[in-house]
Coordinates of C-alpha atoms in Angstrom, one line a residue:
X1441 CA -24.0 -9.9 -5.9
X1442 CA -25.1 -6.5 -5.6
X1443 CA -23.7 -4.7 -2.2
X1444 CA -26.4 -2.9 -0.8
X1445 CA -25.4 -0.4 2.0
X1446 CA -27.3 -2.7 4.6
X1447 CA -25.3 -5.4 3.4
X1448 CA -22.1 -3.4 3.4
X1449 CA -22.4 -2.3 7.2
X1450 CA -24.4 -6.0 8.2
X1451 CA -22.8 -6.4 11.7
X1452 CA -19.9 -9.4 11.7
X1453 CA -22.4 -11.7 14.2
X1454 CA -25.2 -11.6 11.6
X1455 CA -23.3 -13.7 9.0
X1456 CA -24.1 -17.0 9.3
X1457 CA -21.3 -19.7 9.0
X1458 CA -23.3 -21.0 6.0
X1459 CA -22.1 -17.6 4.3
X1460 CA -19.0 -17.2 5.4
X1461 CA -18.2 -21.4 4.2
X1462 CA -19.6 -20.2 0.7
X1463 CA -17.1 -17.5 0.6
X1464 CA -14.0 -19.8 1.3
X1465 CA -15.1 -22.1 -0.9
X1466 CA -15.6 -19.4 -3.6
X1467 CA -11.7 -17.8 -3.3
X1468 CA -10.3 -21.7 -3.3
X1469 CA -11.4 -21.7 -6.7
X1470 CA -9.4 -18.5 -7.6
X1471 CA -7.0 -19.1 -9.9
X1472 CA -5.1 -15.9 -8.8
X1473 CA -4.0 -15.9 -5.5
X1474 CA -0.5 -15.2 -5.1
X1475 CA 2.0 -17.3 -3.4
X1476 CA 4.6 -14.9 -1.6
X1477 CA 2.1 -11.7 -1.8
X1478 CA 0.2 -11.0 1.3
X1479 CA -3.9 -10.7 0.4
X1480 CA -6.8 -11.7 2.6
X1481 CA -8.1 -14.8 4.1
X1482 CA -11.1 -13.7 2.9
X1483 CA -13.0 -10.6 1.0
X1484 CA -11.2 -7.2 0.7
X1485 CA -7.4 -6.3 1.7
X1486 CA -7.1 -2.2 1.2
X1487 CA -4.8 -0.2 3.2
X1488 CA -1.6 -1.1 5.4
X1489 CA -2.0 0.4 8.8
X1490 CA 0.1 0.0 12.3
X1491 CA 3.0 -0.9 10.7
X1492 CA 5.7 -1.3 13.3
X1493 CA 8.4 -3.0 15.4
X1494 CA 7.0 -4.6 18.6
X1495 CA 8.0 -7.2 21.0
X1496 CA 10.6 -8.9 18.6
X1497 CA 9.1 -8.9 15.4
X1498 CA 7.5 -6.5 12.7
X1499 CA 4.4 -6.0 12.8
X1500 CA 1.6 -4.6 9.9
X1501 CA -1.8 -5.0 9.9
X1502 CA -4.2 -4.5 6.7
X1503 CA -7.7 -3.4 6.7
X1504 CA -10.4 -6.0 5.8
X1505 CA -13.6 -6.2 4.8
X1506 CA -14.0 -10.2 5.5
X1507 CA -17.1 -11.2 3.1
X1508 CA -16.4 -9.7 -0.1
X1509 CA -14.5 -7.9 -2.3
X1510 CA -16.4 -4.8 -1.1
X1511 CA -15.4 -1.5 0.7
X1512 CA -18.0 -2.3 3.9
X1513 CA -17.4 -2.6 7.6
X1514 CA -13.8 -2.6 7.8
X1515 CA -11.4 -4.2 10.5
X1516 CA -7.5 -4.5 10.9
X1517 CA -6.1 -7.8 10.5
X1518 CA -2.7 -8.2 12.1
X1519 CA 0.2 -9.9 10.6
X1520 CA 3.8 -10.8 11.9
X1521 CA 7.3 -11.2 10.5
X1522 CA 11.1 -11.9 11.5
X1523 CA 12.1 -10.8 8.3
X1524 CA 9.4 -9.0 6.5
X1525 CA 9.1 -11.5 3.8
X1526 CA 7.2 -14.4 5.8
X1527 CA 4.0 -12.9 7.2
X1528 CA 2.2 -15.1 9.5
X1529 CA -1.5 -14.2 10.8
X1530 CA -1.8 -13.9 14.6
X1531 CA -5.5 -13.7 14.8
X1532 CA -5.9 -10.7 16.3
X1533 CA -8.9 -8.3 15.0
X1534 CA -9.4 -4.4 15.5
X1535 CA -12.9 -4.5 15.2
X1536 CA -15.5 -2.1 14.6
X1537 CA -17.3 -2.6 17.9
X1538 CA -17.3 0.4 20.4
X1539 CA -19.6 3.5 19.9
X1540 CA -15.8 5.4 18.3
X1541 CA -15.5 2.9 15.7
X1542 CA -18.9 1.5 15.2
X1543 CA -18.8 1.7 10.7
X1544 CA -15.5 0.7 10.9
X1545 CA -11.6 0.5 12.1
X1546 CA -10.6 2.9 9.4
X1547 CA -6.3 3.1 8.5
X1548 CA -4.4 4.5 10.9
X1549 CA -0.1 3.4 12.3
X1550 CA 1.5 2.0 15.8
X1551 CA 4.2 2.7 18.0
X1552 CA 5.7 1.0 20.9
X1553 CA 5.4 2.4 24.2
X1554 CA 6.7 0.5 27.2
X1555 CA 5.9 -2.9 26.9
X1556 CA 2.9 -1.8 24.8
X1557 CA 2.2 -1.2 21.3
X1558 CA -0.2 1.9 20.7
X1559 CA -2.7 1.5 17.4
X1560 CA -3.6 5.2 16.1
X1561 CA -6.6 4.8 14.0
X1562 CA -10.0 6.2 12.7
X1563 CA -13.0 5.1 14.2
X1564 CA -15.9 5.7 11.5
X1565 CA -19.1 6.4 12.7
X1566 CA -22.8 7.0 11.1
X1567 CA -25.8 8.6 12.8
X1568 CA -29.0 7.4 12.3
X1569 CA -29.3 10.2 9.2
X1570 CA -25.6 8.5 8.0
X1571 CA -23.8 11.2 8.5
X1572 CA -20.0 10.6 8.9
X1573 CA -18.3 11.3 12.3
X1574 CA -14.2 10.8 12.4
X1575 CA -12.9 10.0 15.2
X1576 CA -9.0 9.6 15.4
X1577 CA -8.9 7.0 18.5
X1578 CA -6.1 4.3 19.8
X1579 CA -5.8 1.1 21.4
X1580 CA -2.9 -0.5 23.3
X1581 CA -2.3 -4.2 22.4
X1582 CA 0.2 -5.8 25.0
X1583 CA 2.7 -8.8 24.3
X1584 CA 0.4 -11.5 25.3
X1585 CA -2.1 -10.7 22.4
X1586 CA -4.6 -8.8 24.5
X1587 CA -6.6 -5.6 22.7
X1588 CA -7.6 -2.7 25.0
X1589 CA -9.1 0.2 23.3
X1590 CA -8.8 3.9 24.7
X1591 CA -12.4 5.1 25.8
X1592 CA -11.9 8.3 24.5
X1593 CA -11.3 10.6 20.9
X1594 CA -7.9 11.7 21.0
X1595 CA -8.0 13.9 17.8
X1596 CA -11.6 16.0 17.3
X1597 CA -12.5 16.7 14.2
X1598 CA -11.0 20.3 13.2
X1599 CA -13.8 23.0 13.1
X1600 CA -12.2 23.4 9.7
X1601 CA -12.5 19.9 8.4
X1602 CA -15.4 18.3 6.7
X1603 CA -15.8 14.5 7.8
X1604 CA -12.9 13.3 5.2
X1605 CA -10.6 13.7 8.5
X1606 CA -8.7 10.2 8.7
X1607 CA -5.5 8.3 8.7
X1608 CA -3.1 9.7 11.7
X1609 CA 0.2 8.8 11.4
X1610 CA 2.1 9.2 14.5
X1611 CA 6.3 9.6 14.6
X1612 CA 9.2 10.0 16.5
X1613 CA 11.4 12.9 15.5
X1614 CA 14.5 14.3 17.8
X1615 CA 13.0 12.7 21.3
X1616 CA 9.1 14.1 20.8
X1617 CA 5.8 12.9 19.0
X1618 CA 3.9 14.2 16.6
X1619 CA 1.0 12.8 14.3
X1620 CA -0.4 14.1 11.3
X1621 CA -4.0 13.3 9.9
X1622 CA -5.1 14.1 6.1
X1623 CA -8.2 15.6 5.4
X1624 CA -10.5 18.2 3.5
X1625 CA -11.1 21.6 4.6
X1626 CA -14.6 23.4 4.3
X1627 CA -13.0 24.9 0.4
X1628 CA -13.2 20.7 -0.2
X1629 CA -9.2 21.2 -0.4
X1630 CA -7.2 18.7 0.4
X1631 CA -4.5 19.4 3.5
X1632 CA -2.5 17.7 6.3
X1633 CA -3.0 18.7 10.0
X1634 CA 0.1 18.2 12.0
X1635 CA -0.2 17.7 15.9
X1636 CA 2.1 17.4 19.1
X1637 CA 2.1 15.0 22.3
X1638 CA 2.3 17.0 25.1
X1639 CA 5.0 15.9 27.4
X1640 CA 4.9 13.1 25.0
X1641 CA 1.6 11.6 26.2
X1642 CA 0.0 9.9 23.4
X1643 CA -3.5 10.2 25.0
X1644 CA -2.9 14.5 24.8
X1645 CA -2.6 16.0 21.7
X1646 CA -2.5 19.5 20.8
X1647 CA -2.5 20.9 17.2
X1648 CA 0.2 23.1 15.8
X1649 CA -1.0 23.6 12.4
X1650 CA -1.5 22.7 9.0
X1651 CA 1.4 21.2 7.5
X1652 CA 3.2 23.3 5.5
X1653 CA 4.7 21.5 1.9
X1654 CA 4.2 23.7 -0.9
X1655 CA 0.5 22.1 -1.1
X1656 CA -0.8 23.5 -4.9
X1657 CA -4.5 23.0 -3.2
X1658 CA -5.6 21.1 -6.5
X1659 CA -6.7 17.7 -4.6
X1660 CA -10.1 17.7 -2.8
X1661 CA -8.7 15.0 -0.1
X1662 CA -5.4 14.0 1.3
X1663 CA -5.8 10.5 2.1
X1664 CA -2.8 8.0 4.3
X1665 CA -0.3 10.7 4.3
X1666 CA 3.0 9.7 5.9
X1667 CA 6.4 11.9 7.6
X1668 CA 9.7 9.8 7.2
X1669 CA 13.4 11.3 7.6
X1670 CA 16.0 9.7 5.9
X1671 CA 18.9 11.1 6.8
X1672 CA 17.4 14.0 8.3
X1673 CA 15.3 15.4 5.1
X1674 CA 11.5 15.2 5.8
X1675 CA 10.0 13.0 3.2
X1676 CA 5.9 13.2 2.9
X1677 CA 4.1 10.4 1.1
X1678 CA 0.5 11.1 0.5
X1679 CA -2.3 10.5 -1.5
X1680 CA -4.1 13.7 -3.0
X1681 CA -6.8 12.7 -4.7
X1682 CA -8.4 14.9 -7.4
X1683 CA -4.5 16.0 -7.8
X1684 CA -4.8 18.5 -11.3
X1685 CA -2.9 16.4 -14.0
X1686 CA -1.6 20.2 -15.1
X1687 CA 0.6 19.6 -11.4
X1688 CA 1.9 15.9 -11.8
X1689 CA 0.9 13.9 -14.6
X1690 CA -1.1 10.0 -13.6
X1691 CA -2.9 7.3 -15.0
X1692 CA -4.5 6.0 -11.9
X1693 CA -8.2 7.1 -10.6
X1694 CA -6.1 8.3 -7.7
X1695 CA -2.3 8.9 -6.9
X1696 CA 0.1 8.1 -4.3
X1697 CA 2.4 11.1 -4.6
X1698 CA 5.6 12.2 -2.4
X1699 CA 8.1 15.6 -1.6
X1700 CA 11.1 15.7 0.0
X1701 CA 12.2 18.4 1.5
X1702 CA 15.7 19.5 3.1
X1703 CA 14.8 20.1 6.5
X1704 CA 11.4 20.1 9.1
X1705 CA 10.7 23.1 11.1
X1706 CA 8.0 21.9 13.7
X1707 CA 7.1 25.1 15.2
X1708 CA 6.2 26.2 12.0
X1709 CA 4.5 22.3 10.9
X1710 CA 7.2 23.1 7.7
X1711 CA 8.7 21.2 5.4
X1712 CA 11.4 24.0 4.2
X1713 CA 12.0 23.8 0.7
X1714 CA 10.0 20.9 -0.5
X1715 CA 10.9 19.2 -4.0
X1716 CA 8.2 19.4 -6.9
X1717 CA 5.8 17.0 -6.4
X1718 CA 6.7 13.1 -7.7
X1719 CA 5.0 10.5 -8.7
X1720 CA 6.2 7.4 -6.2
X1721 CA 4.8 4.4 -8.7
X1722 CA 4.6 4.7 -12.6
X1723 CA 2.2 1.5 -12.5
X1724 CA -1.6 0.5 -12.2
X1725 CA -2.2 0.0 -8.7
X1726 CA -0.4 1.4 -6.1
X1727 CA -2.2 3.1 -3.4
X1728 CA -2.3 3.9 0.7
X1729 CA 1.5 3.3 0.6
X1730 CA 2.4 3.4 4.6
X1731 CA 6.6 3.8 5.7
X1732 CA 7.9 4.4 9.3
X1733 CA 11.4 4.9 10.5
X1734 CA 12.2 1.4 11.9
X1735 CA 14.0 0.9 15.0
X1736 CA 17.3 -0.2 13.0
X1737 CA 17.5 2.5 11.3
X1738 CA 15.7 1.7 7.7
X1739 CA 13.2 3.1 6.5
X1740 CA 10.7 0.8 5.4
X1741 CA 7.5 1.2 3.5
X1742 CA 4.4 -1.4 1.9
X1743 CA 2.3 -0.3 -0.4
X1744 CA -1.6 -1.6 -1.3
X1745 CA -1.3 -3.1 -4.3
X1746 CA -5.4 -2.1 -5.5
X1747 CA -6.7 1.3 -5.7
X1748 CA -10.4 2.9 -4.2
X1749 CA -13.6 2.9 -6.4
X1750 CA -12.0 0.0 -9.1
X1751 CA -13.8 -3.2 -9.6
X1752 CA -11.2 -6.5 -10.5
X1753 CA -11.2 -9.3 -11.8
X1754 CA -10.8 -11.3 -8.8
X1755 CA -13.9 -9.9 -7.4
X1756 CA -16.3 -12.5 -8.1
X1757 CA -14.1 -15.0 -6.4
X1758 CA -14.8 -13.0 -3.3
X1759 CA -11.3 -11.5 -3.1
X1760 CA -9.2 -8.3 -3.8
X1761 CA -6.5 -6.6 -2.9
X1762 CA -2.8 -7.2 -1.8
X1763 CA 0.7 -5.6 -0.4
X1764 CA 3.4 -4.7 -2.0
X1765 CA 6.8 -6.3 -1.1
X1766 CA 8.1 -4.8 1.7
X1767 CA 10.4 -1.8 1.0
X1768 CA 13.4 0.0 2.0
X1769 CA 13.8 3.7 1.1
X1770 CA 16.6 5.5 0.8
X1771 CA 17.6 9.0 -1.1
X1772 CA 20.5 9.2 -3.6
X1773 CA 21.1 12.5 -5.2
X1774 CA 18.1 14.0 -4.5
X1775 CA 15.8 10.9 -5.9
X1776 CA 13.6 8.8 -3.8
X1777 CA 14.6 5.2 -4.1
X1778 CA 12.5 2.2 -3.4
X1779 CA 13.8 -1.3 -3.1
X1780 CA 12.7 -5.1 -1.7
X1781 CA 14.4 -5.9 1.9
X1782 CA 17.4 -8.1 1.5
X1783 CA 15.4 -11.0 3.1
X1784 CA 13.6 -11.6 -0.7
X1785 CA 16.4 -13.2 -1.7
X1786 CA 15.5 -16.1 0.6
X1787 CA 13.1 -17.0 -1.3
X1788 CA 15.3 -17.8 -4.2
X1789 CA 15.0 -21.8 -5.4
X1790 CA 16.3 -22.4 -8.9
X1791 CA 18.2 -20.1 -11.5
X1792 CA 19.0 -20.2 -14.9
X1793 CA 20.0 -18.1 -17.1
X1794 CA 17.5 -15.3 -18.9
X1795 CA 16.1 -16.8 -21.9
X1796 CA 12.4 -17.3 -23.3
X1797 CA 11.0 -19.9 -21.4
X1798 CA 7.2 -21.4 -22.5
X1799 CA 5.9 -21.8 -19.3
X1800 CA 6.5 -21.0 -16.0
X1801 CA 4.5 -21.0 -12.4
X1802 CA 4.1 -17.6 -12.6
X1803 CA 5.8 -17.0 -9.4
X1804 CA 10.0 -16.0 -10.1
X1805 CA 11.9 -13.5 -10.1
X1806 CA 13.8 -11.9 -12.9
X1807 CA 17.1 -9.4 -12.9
X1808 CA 17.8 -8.1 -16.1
X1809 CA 20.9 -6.2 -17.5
X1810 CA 20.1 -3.3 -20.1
X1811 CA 23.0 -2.1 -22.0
X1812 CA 23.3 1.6 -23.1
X1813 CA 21.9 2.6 -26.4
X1814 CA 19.8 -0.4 -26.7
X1815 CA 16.0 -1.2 -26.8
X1816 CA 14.1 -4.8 -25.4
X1817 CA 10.7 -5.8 -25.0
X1818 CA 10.0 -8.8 -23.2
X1819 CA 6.4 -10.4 -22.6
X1820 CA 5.6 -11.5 -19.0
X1821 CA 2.3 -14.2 -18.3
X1822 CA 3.2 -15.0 -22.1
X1823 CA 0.7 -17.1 -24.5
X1824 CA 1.8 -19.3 -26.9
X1825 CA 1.5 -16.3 -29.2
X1826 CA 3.2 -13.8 -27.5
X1827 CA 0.2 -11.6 -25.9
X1828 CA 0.3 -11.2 -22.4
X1829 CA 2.4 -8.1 -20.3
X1830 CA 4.7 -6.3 -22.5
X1831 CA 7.4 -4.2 -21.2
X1832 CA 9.7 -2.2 -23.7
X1833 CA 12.9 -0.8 -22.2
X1834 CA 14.0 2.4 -24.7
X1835 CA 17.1 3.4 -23.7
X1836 CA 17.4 4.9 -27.0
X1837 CA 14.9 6.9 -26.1
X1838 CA 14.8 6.8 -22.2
X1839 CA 11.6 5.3 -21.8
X1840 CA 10.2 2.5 -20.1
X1841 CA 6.6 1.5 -21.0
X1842 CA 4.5 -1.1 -19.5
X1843 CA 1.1 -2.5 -21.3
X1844 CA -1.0 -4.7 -19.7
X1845 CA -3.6 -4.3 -22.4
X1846 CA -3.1 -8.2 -23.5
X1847 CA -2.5 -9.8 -20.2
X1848 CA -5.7 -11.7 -19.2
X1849 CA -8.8 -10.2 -18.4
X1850 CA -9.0 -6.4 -19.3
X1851 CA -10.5 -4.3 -16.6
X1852 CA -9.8 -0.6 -15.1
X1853 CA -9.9 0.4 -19.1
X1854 CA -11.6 4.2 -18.2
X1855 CA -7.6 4.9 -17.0
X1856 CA -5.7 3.1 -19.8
X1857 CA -3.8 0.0 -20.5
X1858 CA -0.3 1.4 -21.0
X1859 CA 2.2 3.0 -18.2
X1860 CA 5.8 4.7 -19.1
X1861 CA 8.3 6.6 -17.6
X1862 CA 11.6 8.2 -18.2
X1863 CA 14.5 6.7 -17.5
X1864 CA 18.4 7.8 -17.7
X1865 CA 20.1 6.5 -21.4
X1866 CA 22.9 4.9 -19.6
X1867 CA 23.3 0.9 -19.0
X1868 CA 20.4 -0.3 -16.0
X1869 CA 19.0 -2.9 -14.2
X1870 CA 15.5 -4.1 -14.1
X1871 CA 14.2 -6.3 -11.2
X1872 CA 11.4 -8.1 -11.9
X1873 CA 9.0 -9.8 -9.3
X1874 CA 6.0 -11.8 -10.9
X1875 CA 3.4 -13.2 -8.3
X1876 CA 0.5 -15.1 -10.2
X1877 CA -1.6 -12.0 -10.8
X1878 CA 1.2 -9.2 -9.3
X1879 CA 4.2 -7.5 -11.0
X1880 CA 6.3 -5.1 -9.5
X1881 CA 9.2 -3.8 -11.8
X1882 CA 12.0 -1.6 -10.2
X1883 CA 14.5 0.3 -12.5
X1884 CA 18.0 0.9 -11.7
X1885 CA 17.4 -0.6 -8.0
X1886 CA 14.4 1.2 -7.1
X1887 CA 14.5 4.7 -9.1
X1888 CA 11.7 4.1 -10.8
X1889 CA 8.5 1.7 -9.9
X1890 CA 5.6 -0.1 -11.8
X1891 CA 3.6 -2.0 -9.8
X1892 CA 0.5 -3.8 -10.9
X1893 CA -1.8 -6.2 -11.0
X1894 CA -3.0 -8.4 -14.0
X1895 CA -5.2 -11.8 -14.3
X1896 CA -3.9 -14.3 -16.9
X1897 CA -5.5 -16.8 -18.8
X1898 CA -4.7 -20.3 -17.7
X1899 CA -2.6 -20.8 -20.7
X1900 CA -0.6 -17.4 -20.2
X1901 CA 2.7 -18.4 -17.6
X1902 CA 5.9 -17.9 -20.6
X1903 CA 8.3 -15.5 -21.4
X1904 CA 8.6 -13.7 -24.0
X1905 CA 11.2 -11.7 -25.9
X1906 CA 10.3 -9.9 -29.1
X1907 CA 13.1 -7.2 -28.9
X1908 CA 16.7 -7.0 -28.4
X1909 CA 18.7 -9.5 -26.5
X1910 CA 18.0 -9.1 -22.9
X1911 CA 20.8 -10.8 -20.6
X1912 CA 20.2 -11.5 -17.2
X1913 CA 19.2 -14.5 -14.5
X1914 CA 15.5 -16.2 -13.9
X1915 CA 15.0 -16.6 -10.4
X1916 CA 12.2 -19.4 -9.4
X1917 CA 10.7 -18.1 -6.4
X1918 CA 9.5 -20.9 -3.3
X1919 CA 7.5 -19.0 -0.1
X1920 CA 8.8 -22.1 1.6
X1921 CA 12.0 -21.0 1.7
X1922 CA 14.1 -19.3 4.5
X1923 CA 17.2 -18.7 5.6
X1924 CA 18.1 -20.2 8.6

C-alpha cells in the first residue's frame, strides 16, 4: 500500500469499518506477534509516553497509528499493570482532535496530581501550507476514566527553536517541577530546554535555560529526552539524532544515548560533571526509551523496541512496533545498569537444564553462566541447520557479538547485520529473553544491552550451540501466569 500524506493524516471517522475489519484480519495472519511483548491492537506502536503511577496501578501509554504500520495521525493508547509485566488495555484514547493536537498526540510523560493524573504532550499541528506548529499541551485524566484536555499551550515554541520542539518530560526533584523538552535550535543543533512550575502549578511554566550536559552539538535533533536521579546523580537519556560517530560509535539509523552526571544544579539547568556520552543498547532497535522515578523508589524505564524511518518485516501484516520489558535502573560503580522487574519471573512455566533443543515456541527465557577465559556461540530461532541468531560470547577477547544476518527475513541491511560490545574477561551471566520475533540480551545483569527484533522462518524455533559448552537453565515462558 503506498501511504500517501492524505492517507497518513485521513481523519479516524473517515475509515470505514470495512477497512479497519481488513486490517484485523491482516495482523491475525502474522506469524510474529509476540506473546508477553506489548505491541498494538492494530497498525503502528512507536514511542512510550505518560508512563506513571496513578490510582493503584502503573500506568504507560504508547503512541499509535491504528491502520497501518505507518508514522500518520498518531494517538496515545493507554495500558495498565499491577506488576509491570501484565498490561491490560483500558480503552482510553488521547486523540488528535482539538485545534492544539489536530496532526497528532505526539510523545510526551504523566504525573499525578491530587486525585488526577496530568498527560504532558505535544500537540502537532499543520497549517493549510503544512507547516509544523508544536505545541507542548496537557490533559487531566481522573480515576473514573474520564479525559479533559487543557484549552491552552503551556510551553510556546522558543524563539530559538525550529518546529522539531517535542517530547516534555516533566519531574519531581527535591519538592519542585520541572520539565524538559528536546528540540533543534535555528543552527539545526540539537539541545534540551529545561523549564520550572511556578509555585508548582503545572498549567505555569517558566523557562530557565538550556540544559547544560557537556552537549558536543553534533546531533541536529534531541528527540524523548528524559532526567532520572538515582541516588541523587542526574542521569539524562536522550536521543540525538545525527549524533557524529567520531563522539560515540552506533549502528542504528538513530541512537538512544545517556550521561550521568554527579550532581544537578537547577539555577544553572546543569548537569555538573557529566560522564562521556554512552551508548544505552548495543542492539538493532531500541529507541524513544522513556524512565521516571516511581513512587517506590525504583527507577523504571521501557524502551520502543523499532526505530524512525525503518520499514520491517511485519509491515505488510499491518503491524510494527513493540516495548521493551519493563526496566529497573540502577548505577554501580559509575555504570548504568538496566534490568527486567522482579515480576518476569512470574511468568516462568517449565525449566530444564541448558542444552540444544530442536524446537521450541519461541517464547522462553534463558540464563546462561560464562566462565572466564572461555568463548560460546549459541544460535537462537535455530534451523535445522544451524542459521538463525548467532550470539558469540569472547571472553577471551571481551567481546560480545550479536548477528542477526541469518535469522529470517533480512531487512534494515543499509545499518548492518552484526552488533558487539565489550565486555569485562571475568566469569558473567547472560539473560536471555526470546519473544517470537523479540530478543533482548542483558550481560552481567543489565551492564550491557542488545535488544532487537528478528522475523523467523516457520521452521526456525531451536537452539543451537556451535561453541563452547554453555551451562545454564531454559526457562519456558507462559503470559498466563501470575503470582498470586
Amino acid at each position: 500500500m503506498a501511504w500517501t500524506t492524505e492517507k497518513r493524516y485521513k481523519r479516524y471517522e473517515d475509515w470505514t469499518q470495512e477497512e479497519v475489519q481488513h486490517i484485523k484480519e491482516n495482523i491475525a495472519k502474522s506469524p510474529w506477534r509476540a506473546n508477553y511483548h506489548v505491541e498494538p491492537q492494530t497498525g503502528l506502536l512507536n514511542d512510550p509516553n505518560g508512563f506513571s503511577y496513578f490510582d493503584g496501578k502503573w500506568v504507560v501509554f504508547y503512541q499509535n497509528f491504528p491502520f497501518g504500520a505507518a508514522h500518520g495521525l498518531k494517538c496515545w493508547v493507554q495500558m495498565e499493570s499491577d506488576d509491570l509485566v501484565h498490561f491490560t488495555e483500558t480503552g482510553l484514547r488521547v486523540l488528535p482532535d482539538t485545534p492544539l493536537d489536530s496532526h497528532g498526540a505526539y510523545s510526551g510523560s504523566a504525573m499525578q496530581f491530587d486525585d488526577k493524573l496530568f498527560l504532558f504532550y505535544t500537540g502537532n499541528v499543520r497549517d493549510e501550507n503544512w507547516v509544523r506548529h508544536p505545541y507542548q499541551i496537557g490533559a487531566l485524566l481522573d480515576k473514573s476514566g474520564k479525559l479533559e484536555k487543557i484549552d491552552k499551550v503551556l510551553i510556546e515554541q522558543p524563539a530559538e527553536a525550529t518546529d522539531h520542539f517535542r517530547d516534555p518530560q516533566i519531574f519531581n526533584y527535591k519538592g519542585q517541577f520541572y520539565a524538559i523538552v528536546g528540540g533543534q535550535n535555528l543552527d539545526k543543533q540539537g539541545y534540551v530546554k529545561l523549564y520550572k512550575a511556578v509555585d508548582n502549578d503545572y498549567t505555569n511554566w517558566e523557562v530557565i535555560g538550556d540544559l547544560d550536559f557537556a552537549n558536543d552539538k553534533t546531533a541536529y535533533m534531541m528527540e524523548c529526552p528524559n532526567l532520572v536521579f538515582i541516588n541523587d546523580q542526574p542521569v539524562l537519556l536522550y536521543c540525538p539524532q545525527g549524533l557524529s560517530k567520531d563522539v560515540q560509535d552506533y549502528g542504528n539509523i538513530y541512537p538512544n544515548m545517556y550521561k550521568i552526571g554527579q550532581s544537578f544544579d537547577t539555577n544553572k539547568a546543569a548537569m555538573i560533571n557529566p560522564s562521556p556520552i554512552q551508548n544505552l543498547d548495543y542492539g538493532f532497535d531500541c529507541y524513544a526509551t522513556q524512565a521516571f522515578n516511581a513512587p517506590d523508589g525504583r527507577v523504571l524505564a521501557v524502551s520502543w523496541l523499532g526505530l524512525p524511518d525503518v520499514e520491517y518485516p511485519s509491515d505488510r501484516f499491518d503491524h510494527q512496533g513493540a516495548f521493551s520489558l519493563v526496566k529497573e535502573l540502577s548505577l554501580k560503580d559509575g555504570k548504568l545498569y538496566q534490568y527486567p522487574v522482579p515480576a518476569i519471573k512470574d511468568l516462568r512455566a517449565e525449566e530444564q537444564p541448558f542444552a540444544a533443543l530442536t524446537e521450541s515456541k519461541n517464547s522462553y527465557e534463558l540464563e546462561l553462566n560464562l566462565a572466564a577465559d572461555t568463548e560460546h556461540e549459541i544460535v537462537l530461532f535455530a534451523d535445522k541447520d544451524g542459521k538463525g541468531l548467532r550470539i558469540n560470547f569472547d571472553l577471551k577477547a571481551g567481546l560480545v557479538t550479536v548477528d542477526r544476518s541469518l535469522a529470517g527475513e533480512p531487512f534494515a541491511l543499509d545499518f548492518g547485520t552484526s552488533r558487539s560490545c565489550n565486555i569485562d574477561k571475568e566469569a558473567t551471566s547472560a539473560t536471555i529473553f526470546i519473544d517470537k520475533s523479540i530478543f533482548e540480551i542483558f550481560i552481567n545483569k543489565g551492564e550491557k544491552v542488545f535488544s532487537g527484533r528478528v522475523f523467523p522462518r516457520e521452521d526456525q524455533t531451536g537452539i543451537a550451540i556451535t561453541k563452547g559448552n554453555p551451562t545454564g537453565t531454559y526457562y519456558e515462558l507462559d503470559y498466563g501466569r501470575k503470582a498470586n
